[in-house]
PDB file of C-alpha atoms in Angstrom:
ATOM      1  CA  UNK A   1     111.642 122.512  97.075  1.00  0.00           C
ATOM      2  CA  UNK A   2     112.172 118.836  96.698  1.00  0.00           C
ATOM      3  CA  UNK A   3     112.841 119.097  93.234  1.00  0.00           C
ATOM      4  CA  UNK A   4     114.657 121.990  93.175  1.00  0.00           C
ATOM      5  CA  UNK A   5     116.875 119.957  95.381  1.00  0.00           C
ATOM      6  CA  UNK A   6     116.439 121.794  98.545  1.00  0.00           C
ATOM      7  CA  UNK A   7     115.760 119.190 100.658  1.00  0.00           C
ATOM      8  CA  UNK A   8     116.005 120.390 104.166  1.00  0.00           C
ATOM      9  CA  UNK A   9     113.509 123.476 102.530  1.00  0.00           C
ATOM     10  CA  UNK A  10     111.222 120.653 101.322  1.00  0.00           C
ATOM     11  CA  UNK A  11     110.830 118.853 104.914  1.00  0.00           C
ATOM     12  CA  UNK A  12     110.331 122.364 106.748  1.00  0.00           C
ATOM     13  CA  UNK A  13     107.691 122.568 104.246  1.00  0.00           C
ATOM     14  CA  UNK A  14     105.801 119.723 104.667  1.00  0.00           C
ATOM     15  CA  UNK A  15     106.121 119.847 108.664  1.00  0.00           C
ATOM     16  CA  UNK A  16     104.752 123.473 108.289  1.00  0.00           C
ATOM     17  CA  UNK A  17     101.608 121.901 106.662  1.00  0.00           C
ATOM     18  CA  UNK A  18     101.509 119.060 108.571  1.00  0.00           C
ATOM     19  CA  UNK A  19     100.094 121.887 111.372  1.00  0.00           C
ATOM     20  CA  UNK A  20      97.219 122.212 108.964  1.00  0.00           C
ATOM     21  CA  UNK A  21      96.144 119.271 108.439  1.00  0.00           C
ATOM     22  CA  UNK A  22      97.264 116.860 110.237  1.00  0.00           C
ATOM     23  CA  UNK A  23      95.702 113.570 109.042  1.00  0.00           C
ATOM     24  CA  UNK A  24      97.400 113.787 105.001  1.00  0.00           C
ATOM     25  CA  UNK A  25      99.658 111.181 104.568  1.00  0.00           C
ATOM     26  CA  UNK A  26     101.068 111.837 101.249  1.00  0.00           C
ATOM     27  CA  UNK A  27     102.727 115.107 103.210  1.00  0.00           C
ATOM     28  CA  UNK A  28     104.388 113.338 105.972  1.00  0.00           C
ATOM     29  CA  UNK A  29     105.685 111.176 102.700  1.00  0.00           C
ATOM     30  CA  UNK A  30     107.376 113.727 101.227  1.00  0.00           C
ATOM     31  CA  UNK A  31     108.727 115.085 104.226  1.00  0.00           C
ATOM     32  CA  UNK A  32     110.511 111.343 104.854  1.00  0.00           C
ATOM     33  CA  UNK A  33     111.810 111.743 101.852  1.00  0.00           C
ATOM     34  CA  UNK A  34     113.269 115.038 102.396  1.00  0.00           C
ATOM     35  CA  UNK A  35     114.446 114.018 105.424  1.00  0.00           C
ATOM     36  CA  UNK A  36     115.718 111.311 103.921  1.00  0.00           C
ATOM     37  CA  UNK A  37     117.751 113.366 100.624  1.00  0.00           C
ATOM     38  CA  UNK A  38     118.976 115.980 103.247  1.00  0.00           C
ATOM     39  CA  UNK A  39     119.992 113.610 105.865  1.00  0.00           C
ATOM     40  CA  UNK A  40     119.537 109.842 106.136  1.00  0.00           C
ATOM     41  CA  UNK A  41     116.985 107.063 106.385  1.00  0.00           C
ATOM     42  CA  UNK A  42     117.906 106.501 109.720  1.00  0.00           C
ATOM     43  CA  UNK A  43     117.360 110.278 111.017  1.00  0.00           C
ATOM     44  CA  UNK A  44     114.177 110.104 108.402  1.00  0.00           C
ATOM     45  CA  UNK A  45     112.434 107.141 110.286  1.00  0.00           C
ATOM     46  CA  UNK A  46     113.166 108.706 113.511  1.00  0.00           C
ATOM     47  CA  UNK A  47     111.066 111.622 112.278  1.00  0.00           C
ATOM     48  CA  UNK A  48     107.572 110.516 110.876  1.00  0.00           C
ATOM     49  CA  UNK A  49     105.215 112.415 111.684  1.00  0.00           C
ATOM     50  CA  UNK A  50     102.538 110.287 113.736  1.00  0.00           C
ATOM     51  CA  UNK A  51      98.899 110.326 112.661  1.00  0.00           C
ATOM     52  CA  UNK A  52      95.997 109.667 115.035  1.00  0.00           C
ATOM     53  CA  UNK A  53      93.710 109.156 112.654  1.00  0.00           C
ATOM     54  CA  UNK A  54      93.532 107.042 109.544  1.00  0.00           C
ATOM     55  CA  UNK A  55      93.428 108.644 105.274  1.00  0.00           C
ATOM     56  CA  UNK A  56      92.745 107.470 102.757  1.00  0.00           C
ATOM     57  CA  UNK A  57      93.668 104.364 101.851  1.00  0.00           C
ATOM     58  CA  UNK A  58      96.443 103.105  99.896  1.00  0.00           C
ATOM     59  CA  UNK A  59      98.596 105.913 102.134  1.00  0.00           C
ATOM     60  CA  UNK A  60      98.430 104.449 105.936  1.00  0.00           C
ATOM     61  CA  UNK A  61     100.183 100.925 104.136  1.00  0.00           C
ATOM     62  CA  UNK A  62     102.146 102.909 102.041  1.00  0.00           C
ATOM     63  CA  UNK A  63     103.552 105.419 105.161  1.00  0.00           C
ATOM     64  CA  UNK A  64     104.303 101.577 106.423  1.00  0.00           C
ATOM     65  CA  UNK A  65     106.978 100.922 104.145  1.00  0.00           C
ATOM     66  CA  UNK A  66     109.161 103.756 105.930  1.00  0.00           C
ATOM     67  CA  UNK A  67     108.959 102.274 109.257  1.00  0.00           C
ATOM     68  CA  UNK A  68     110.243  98.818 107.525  1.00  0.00           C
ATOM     69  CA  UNK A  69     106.661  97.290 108.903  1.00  0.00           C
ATOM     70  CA  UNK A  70     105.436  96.176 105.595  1.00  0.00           C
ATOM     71  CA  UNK A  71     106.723  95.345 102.321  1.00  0.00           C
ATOM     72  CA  UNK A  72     105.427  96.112  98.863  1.00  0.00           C
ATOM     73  CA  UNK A  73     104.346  93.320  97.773  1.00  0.00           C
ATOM     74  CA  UNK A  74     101.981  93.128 100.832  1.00  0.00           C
ATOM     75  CA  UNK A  75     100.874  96.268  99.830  1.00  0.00           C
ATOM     76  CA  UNK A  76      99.910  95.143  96.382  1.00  0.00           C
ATOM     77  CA  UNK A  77      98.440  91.977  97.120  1.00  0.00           C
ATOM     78  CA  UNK A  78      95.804  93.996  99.735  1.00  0.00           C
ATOM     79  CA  UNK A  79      94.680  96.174  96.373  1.00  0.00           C
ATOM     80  CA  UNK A  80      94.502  93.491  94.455  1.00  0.00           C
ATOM     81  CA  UNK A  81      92.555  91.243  96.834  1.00  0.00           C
ATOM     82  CA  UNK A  82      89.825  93.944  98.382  1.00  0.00           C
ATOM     83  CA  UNK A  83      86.361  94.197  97.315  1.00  0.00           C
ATOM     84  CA  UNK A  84      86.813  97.458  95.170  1.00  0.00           C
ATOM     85  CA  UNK A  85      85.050  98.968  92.127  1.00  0.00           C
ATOM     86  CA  UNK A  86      87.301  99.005  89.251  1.00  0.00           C
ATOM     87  CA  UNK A  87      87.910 102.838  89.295  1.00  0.00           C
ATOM     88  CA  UNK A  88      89.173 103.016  92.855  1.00  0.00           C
ATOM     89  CA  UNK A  89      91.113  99.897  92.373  1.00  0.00           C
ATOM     90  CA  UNK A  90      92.656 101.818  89.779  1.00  0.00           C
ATOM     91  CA  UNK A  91      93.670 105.085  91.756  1.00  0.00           C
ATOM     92  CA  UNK A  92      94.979 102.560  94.759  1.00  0.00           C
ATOM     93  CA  UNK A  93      96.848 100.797  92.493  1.00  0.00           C
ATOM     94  CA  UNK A  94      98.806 104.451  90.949  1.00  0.00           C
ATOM     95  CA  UNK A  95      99.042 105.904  94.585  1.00  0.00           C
ATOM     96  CA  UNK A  96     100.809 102.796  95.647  1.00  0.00           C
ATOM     97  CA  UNK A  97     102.930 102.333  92.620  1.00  0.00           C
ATOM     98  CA  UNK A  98     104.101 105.474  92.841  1.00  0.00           C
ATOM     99  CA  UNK A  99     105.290 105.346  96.293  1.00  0.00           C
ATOM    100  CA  UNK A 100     106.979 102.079  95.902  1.00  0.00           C
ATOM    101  CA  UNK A 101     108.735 103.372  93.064  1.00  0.00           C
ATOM    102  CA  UNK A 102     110.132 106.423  94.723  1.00  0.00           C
ATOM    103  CA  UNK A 103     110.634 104.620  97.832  1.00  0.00           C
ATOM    104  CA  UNK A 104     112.946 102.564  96.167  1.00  0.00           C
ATOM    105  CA  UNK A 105     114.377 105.304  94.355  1.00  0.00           C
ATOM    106  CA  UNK A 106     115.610 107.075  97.783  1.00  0.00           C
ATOM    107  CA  UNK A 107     116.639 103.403  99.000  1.00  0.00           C
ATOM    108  CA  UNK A 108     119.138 103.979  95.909  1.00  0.00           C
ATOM    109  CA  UNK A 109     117.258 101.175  94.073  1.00  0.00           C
ATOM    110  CA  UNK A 110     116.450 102.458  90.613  1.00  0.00           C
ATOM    111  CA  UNK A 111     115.854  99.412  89.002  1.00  0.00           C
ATOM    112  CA  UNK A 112     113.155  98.762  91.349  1.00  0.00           C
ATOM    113  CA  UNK A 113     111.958 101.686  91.519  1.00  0.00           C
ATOM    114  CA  UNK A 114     111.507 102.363  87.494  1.00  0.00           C
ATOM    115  CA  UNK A 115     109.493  98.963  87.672  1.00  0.00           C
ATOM    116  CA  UNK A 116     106.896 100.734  89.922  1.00  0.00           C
ATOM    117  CA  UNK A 117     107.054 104.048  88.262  1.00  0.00           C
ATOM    118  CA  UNK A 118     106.573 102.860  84.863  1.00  0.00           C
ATOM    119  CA  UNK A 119     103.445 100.924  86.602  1.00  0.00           C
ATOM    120  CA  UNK A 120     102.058 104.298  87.713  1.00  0.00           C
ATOM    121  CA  UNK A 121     102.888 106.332  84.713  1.00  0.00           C
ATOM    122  CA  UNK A 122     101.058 103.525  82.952  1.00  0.00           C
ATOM    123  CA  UNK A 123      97.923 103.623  85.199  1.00  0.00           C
ATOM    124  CA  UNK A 124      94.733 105.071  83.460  1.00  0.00           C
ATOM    125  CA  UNK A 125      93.287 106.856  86.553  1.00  0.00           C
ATOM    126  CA  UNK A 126      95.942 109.046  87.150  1.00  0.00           C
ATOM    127  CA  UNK A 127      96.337 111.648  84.218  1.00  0.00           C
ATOM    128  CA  UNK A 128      92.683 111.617  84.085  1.00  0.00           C
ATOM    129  CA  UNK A 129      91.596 112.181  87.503  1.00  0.00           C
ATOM    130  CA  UNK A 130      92.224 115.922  88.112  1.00  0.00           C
ATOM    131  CA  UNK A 131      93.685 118.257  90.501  1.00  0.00           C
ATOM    132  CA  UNK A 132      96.115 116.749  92.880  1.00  0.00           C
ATOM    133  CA  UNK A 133      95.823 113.291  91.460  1.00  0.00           C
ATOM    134  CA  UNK A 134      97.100 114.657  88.010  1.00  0.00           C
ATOM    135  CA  UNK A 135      99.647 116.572  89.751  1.00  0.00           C
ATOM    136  CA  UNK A 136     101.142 113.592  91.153  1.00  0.00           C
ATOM    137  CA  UNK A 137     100.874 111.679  88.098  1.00  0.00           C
ATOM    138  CA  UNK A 138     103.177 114.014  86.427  1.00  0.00           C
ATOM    139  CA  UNK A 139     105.285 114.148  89.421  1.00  0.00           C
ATOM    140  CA  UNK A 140     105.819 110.135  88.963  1.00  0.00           C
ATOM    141  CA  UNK A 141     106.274 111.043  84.926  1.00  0.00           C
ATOM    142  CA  UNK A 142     109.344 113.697  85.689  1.00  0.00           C
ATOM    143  CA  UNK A 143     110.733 111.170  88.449  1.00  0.00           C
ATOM    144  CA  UNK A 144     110.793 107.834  85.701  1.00  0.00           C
ATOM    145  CA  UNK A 145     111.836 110.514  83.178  1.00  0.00           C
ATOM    146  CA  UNK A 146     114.920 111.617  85.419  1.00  0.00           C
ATOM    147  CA  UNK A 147     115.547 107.518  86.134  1.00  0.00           C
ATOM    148  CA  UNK A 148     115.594 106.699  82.426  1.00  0.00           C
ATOM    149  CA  UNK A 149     118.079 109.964  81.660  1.00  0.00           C
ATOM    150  CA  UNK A 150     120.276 109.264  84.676  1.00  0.00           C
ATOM    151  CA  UNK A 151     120.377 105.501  83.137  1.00  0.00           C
ATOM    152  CA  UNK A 152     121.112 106.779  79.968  1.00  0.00           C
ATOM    153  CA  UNK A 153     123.832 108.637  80.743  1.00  0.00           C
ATOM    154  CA  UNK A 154     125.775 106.282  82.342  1.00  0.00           C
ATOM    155  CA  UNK A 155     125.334 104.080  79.451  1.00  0.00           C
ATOM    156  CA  UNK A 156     126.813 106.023  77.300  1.00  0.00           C
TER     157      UNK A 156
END
């Protein structure tokens, strides 16, 4: 729904799963930005969905950056500074690129945001991991691709 550009579609969507499992992250991400596309950042941040308990990490700093609590470059720094093996390093570092980007991207920052997408398109973990992983990958992929055409077109 979100890319099909149904926006208000896309949130009900993600609050309907949200009643399934209620500790995902990455859903109550898309839904802000749904919320966002089909209303406003301000109605958006009003309407996180609250999580009791923690995910995985990078997503509880990520879901931060919505709530205007952290920034991304705190984000980044955490990654780069933890005691991690260089494989999850790896997938923190393309989960949390690729929510910068597109954060910035509904913030109406493209520049920004196909710095951090190109980051994440360019991470190793993510076309190889599988499954959902790989699914977001390409998700990133389309969302740079759309950036660069967009830019493109208004160069021309």
């Amino acid at each position: 729904w979100f890319y099909a550009g149904d926006f208000k579609q896309a949130a009900h969507q993600f609050e309907i799963y949200d009643t399934f499992d209620d500790v995902d992250r990455e859903n109550g991400i898309w839904r802000f930005f749904s919320q966002a596309k089909s209303y406003d950042l301000k109605k958006a941040r009003q309407g996180l969905l609250k999580y009791k308990k923690d995910d995985r990490e990078p997503f509880p700093s990520v879901y931060k950056l919505f709530d205007e609590t952290t920034e991304p470059a705190a984000i980044l720094s955490s990654i780069e500074n933890a005691k991690l093996d260089k494989k999850e390093r790896e997938k923190r570092l393309f989960y949390a690129q690729l929510y910068i980007g597109l954060n910035y991207d509904i913030l109406g920052k493209a520049k920004q945001a196909k710095v951090h997408l190109r980051e994440a398109v360019a991470n190793k973990w993510g076309p190889t991991a599988g499954y959902g992983p790989n699914y977001m990958w390409h998700g990133g992929r389309l969302h740079y691709e759309r950036l660069q055409a967009k830019q493109a077109e208004k160069s021309e």
